[in-house]
Amino acid sequence: MYVDSNNYCRKAYKRVRVTREELRSTTVCQKENSFYVDTVRAFRDRRYKFKGLLKVWKKKLDAAKQEGDPAEIKRQEHSLHEILEGVKFGKLQNFGDWRALICCKNKEVLYDSLQLAHKCILNSFYGYVMRK
């Protein structure tokens, strides 16, 4: 017995095959994708913002170092952990200066890390996307 597959499908699934033609465009190169380009530009701008903040906090750190006793700062500057231990056990005389120094140092490290991370990520994409 011969069964026509088209009739069987119509009876079993109550569906008729519909052929559609669609025009689609593909983006082979990411440079043509505006979202990709805009994302890289936003990333670049954010890195510049972090670089600016890094400069600001470096200046504040230098100012905080000059306000404190230079000999004490040089002696205790080996690591942040030593500074914190000195503050905790009362070995340092001027607590306000040290708290400002620690805050400035933390911000400097934070913004340096952020701008460096953005730089590494941008190196992966920036040359490809922004090349003409």
Short mmCIF file of the C-alpha atoms (twelve columns), coordinates in Angstrom:
data_MODEL
# 
_entry.id   MODEL 
# 
loop_
_atom_site.group_PDB 
_atom_site.id 
_atom_site.type_symbol 
_atom_site.label_atom_id 
_atom_site.label_alt_id 
_atom_site.label_comp_id 
_atom_site.label_asym_id 
_atom_site.label_seq_id 
_atom_site.Cartn_x 
_atom_site.Cartn_y 
_atom_site.Cartn_z 
_atom_site.pdbx_PDB_model_num 
ATOM 1   C CA . MET A 1   0.000  0.000  0.000  1 
ATOM 2   C CA . TYR A 2   1.349  3.394  -0.986 1 
ATOM 3   C CA . VAL A 3   0.882  6.346  1.438  1 
ATOM 4   C CA . ASP A 4   1.453  9.899  0.280  1 
ATOM 5   C CA . SER A 5   3.615  11.567 2.950  1 
ATOM 6   C CA . ASN A 6   2.132  15.038 2.365  1 
ATOM 7   C CA . ASN A 7   -1.423 13.787 2.906  1 
ATOM 8   C CA . TYR A 8   -0.370 11.822 5.975  1 
ATOM 9   C CA . CYS A 9   1.225  14.928 7.530  1 
ATOM 10  C CA . ARG A 10  -1.856 17.007 6.812  1 
ATOM 11  C CA . LYS A 11  -4.103 14.418 8.416  1 
ATOM 12  C CA . ALA A 12  -1.870 13.623 11.394 1 
ATOM 13  C CA . TYR A 13  -0.637 17.085 12.305 1 
ATOM 14  C CA . LYS A 14  -3.250 19.261 10.596 1 
ATOM 15  C CA . ARG A 15  -0.502 21.420 9.224  1 
ATOM 16  C CA . VAL A 16  0.402  22.312 5.724  1 
ATOM 17  C CA . ARG A 17  4.016  23.007 4.892  1 
ATOM 18  C CA . VAL A 18  4.537  26.719 4.393  1 
ATOM 19  C CA . THR A 19  7.610  27.927 2.589  1 
ATOM 20  C CA . ARG A 20  8.699  31.430 3.504  1 
ATOM 21  C CA . GLU A 21  11.400 33.543 2.007  1 
ATOM 22  C CA . GLU A 22  12.976 36.152 4.249  1 
ATOM 23  C CA . LEU A 23  15.602 38.725 3.534  1 
ATOM 24  C CA . ARG A 24  18.176 38.706 6.299  1 
ATOM 25  C CA . SER A 25  21.328 40.658 6.687  1 
ATOM 26  C CA . THR A 26  24.281 39.370 8.645  1 
ATOM 27  C CA . THR A 27  27.126 41.267 10.181 1 
ATOM 28  C CA . VAL A 28  30.344 39.489 9.436  1 
ATOM 29  C CA . CYS A 29  32.600 42.163 10.886 1 
ATOM 30  C CA . GLN A 30  31.951 43.480 14.398 1 
ATOM 31  C CA . LYS A 31  33.083 46.939 13.276 1 
ATOM 32  C CA . GLU A 32  29.737 47.247 11.523 1 
ATOM 33  C CA . ASN A 33  27.829 46.476 14.714 1 
ATOM 34  C CA . SER A 34  27.139 49.831 16.361 1 
ATOM 35  C CA . PHE A 35  26.414 48.250 19.758 1 
ATOM 36  C CA . TYR A 36  29.877 46.691 19.783 1 
ATOM 37  C CA . VAL A 37  31.587 49.933 18.787 1 
ATOM 38  C CA . ASP A 38  29.593 51.966 21.337 1 
ATOM 39  C CA . THR A 39  30.430 49.471 24.084 1 
ATOM 40  C CA . VAL A 40  34.151 49.714 23.353 1 
ATOM 41  C CA . ARG A 41  33.969 53.518 23.318 1 
ATOM 42  C CA . ALA A 42  32.108 53.544 26.655 1 
ATOM 43  C CA . PHE A 43  34.755 51.219 28.079 1 
ATOM 44  C CA . ARG A 44  37.493 53.555 26.821 1 
ATOM 45  C CA . ASP A 45  35.772 56.584 28.364 1 
ATOM 46  C CA . ARG A 46  35.379 54.739 31.678 1 
ATOM 47  C CA . ARG A 47  39.110 53.933 31.658 1 
ATOM 48  C CA . TYR A 48  39.921 57.615 31.135 1 
ATOM 49  C CA . LYS A 49  37.665 58.470 34.080 1 
ATOM 50  C CA . PHE A 50  39.518 55.960 36.279 1 
ATOM 51  C CA . LYS A 51  42.881 57.346 35.123 1 
ATOM 52  C CA . GLY A 52  41.742 60.834 36.121 1 
ATOM 53  C CA . LEU A 53  40.596 59.607 39.530 1 
ATOM 54  C CA . LEU A 54  43.929 57.821 39.965 1 
ATOM 55  C CA . LYS A 55  45.775 61.111 39.430 1 
ATOM 56  C CA . VAL A 56  43.493 62.879 41.913 1 
ATOM 57  C CA . TRP A 57  44.069 60.265 44.611 1 
ATOM 58  C CA . LYS A 58  47.822 60.184 43.996 1 
ATOM 59  C CA . LYS A 59  47.887 63.934 44.644 1 
ATOM 60  C CA . LYS A 60  45.781 63.470 47.785 1 
ATOM 61  C CA . LEU A 61  48.129 60.701 48.929 1 
ATOM 62  C CA . ASP A 62  51.147 62.955 48.434 1 
ATOM 63  C CA . ALA A 63  49.392 65.724 50.368 1 
ATOM 64  C CA . ALA A 64  48.538 63.303 53.194 1 
ATOM 65  C CA . LYS A 65  52.155 62.122 53.322 1 
ATOM 66  C CA . GLN A 66  53.411 65.699 53.563 1 
ATOM 67  C CA . GLU A 67  51.013 66.484 56.415 1 
ATOM 68  C CA . GLY A 68  52.348 63.596 58.506 1 
ATOM 69  C CA . ASP A 69  55.807 63.191 59.999 1 
ATOM 70  C CA . PRO A 70  58.068 62.211 57.034 1 
ATOM 71  C CA . ALA A 71  60.426 60.097 59.154 1 
ATOM 72  C CA . GLU A 72  57.527 58.135 60.643 1 
ATOM 73  C CA . ILE A 73  55.917 57.639 57.235 1 
ATOM 74  C CA . LYS A 74  59.147 56.332 55.678 1 
ATOM 75  C CA . ARG A 75  59.696 53.997 58.605 1 
ATOM 76  C CA . GLN A 76  56.151 52.604 58.580 1 
ATOM 77  C CA . GLU A 77  55.529 52.670 54.812 1 
ATOM 78  C CA . HIS A 78  56.580 49.081 54.128 1 
ATOM 79  C CA . SER A 79  53.078 47.669 53.969 1 
ATOM 80  C CA . LEU A 80  49.527 48.685 54.616 1 
ATOM 81  C CA . HIS A 81  49.218 45.815 57.085 1 
ATOM 82  C CA . GLU A 82  51.966 47.263 59.273 1 
ATOM 83  C CA . ILE A 83  50.286 50.668 59.209 1 
ATOM 84  C CA . LEU A 84  46.959 49.157 60.256 1 
ATOM 85  C CA . GLU A 85  48.612 47.175 63.050 1 
ATOM 86  C CA . GLY A 86  50.347 50.334 64.257 1 
ATOM 87  C CA . VAL A 87  47.055 52.212 64.371 1 
ATOM 88  C CA . LYS A 88  45.300 49.327 66.128 1 
ATOM 89  C CA . PHE A 89  47.867 49.025 68.914 1 
ATOM 90  C CA . GLY A 90  48.368 52.766 69.387 1 
ATOM 91  C CA . LYS A 91  51.971 52.840 68.216 1 
ATOM 92  C CA . LEU A 92  51.336 55.785 65.914 1 
ATOM 93  C CA . GLN A 93  50.918 59.258 67.314 1 
ATOM 94  C CA . ASN A 94  48.707 61.078 64.829 1 
ATOM 95  C CA . PHE A 95  45.737 58.810 64.082 1 
ATOM 96  C CA . GLY A 96  43.905 61.288 61.800 1 
ATOM 97  C CA . ASP A 97  46.849 61.615 59.422 1 
ATOM 98  C CA . TRP A 98  47.267 57.864 59.234 1 
ATOM 99  C CA . ARG A 99  43.584 57.290 58.587 1 
ATOM 100 C CA . ALA A 100 43.721 59.799 55.718 1 
ATOM 101 C CA . LEU A 101 46.893 58.169 54.422 1 
ATOM 102 C CA . ILE A 102 45.342 54.703 54.479 1 
ATOM 103 C CA . CYS A 103 42.179 55.956 52.770 1 
ATOM 104 C CA . CYS A 104 44.191 57.666 50.020 1 
ATOM 105 C CA . LYS A 105 46.381 54.609 49.525 1 
ATOM 106 C CA . ASN A 106 43.331 52.335 49.228 1 
ATOM 107 C CA . LYS A 107 41.700 54.619 46.664 1 
ATOM 108 C CA . GLU A 108 44.943 54.862 44.693 1 
ATOM 109 C CA . VAL A 109 45.256 51.068 44.542 1 
ATOM 110 C CA . LEU A 110 41.567 50.692 43.608 1 
ATOM 111 C CA . TYR A 111 41.640 53.151 40.716 1 
ATOM 112 C CA . ASP A 112 44.997 51.882 39.486 1 
ATOM 113 C CA . SER A 113 43.609 48.336 39.381 1 
ATOM 114 C CA . LEU A 114 40.413 49.420 37.629 1 
ATOM 115 C CA . GLN A 115 42.153 51.438 34.940 1 
ATOM 116 C CA . LEU A 116 44.662 48.629 34.359 1 
ATOM 117 C CA . ALA A 117 41.885 46.037 34.009 1 
ATOM 118 C CA . HIS A 118 40.071 48.282 31.542 1 
ATOM 119 C CA . LYS A 119 43.328 48.754 29.623 1 
ATOM 120 C CA . CYS A 120 43.865 44.990 29.300 1 
ATOM 121 C CA . ILE A 121 40.311 44.408 28.106 1 
ATOM 122 C CA . LEU A 122 40.484 47.311 25.669 1 
ATOM 123 C CA . ASN A 123 43.712 45.983 24.168 1 
ATOM 124 C CA . SER A 124 41.760 42.900 23.120 1 
ATOM 125 C CA . PHE A 125 39.073 44.813 21.244 1 
ATOM 126 C CA . TYR A 126 40.085 48.385 20.582 1 
ATOM 127 C CA . GLY A 127 42.565 47.806 17.763 1 
ATOM 128 C CA . TYR A 128 40.122 45.593 15.904 1 
ATOM 129 C CA . VAL A 129 37.016 47.726 16.301 1 
ATOM 130 C CA . MET A 130 38.462 51.184 15.823 1 
ATOM 131 C CA . ARG A 131 40.697 50.281 12.880 1 
ATOM 132 C CA . LYS A 132 39.454 51.873 9.650  1 
# 
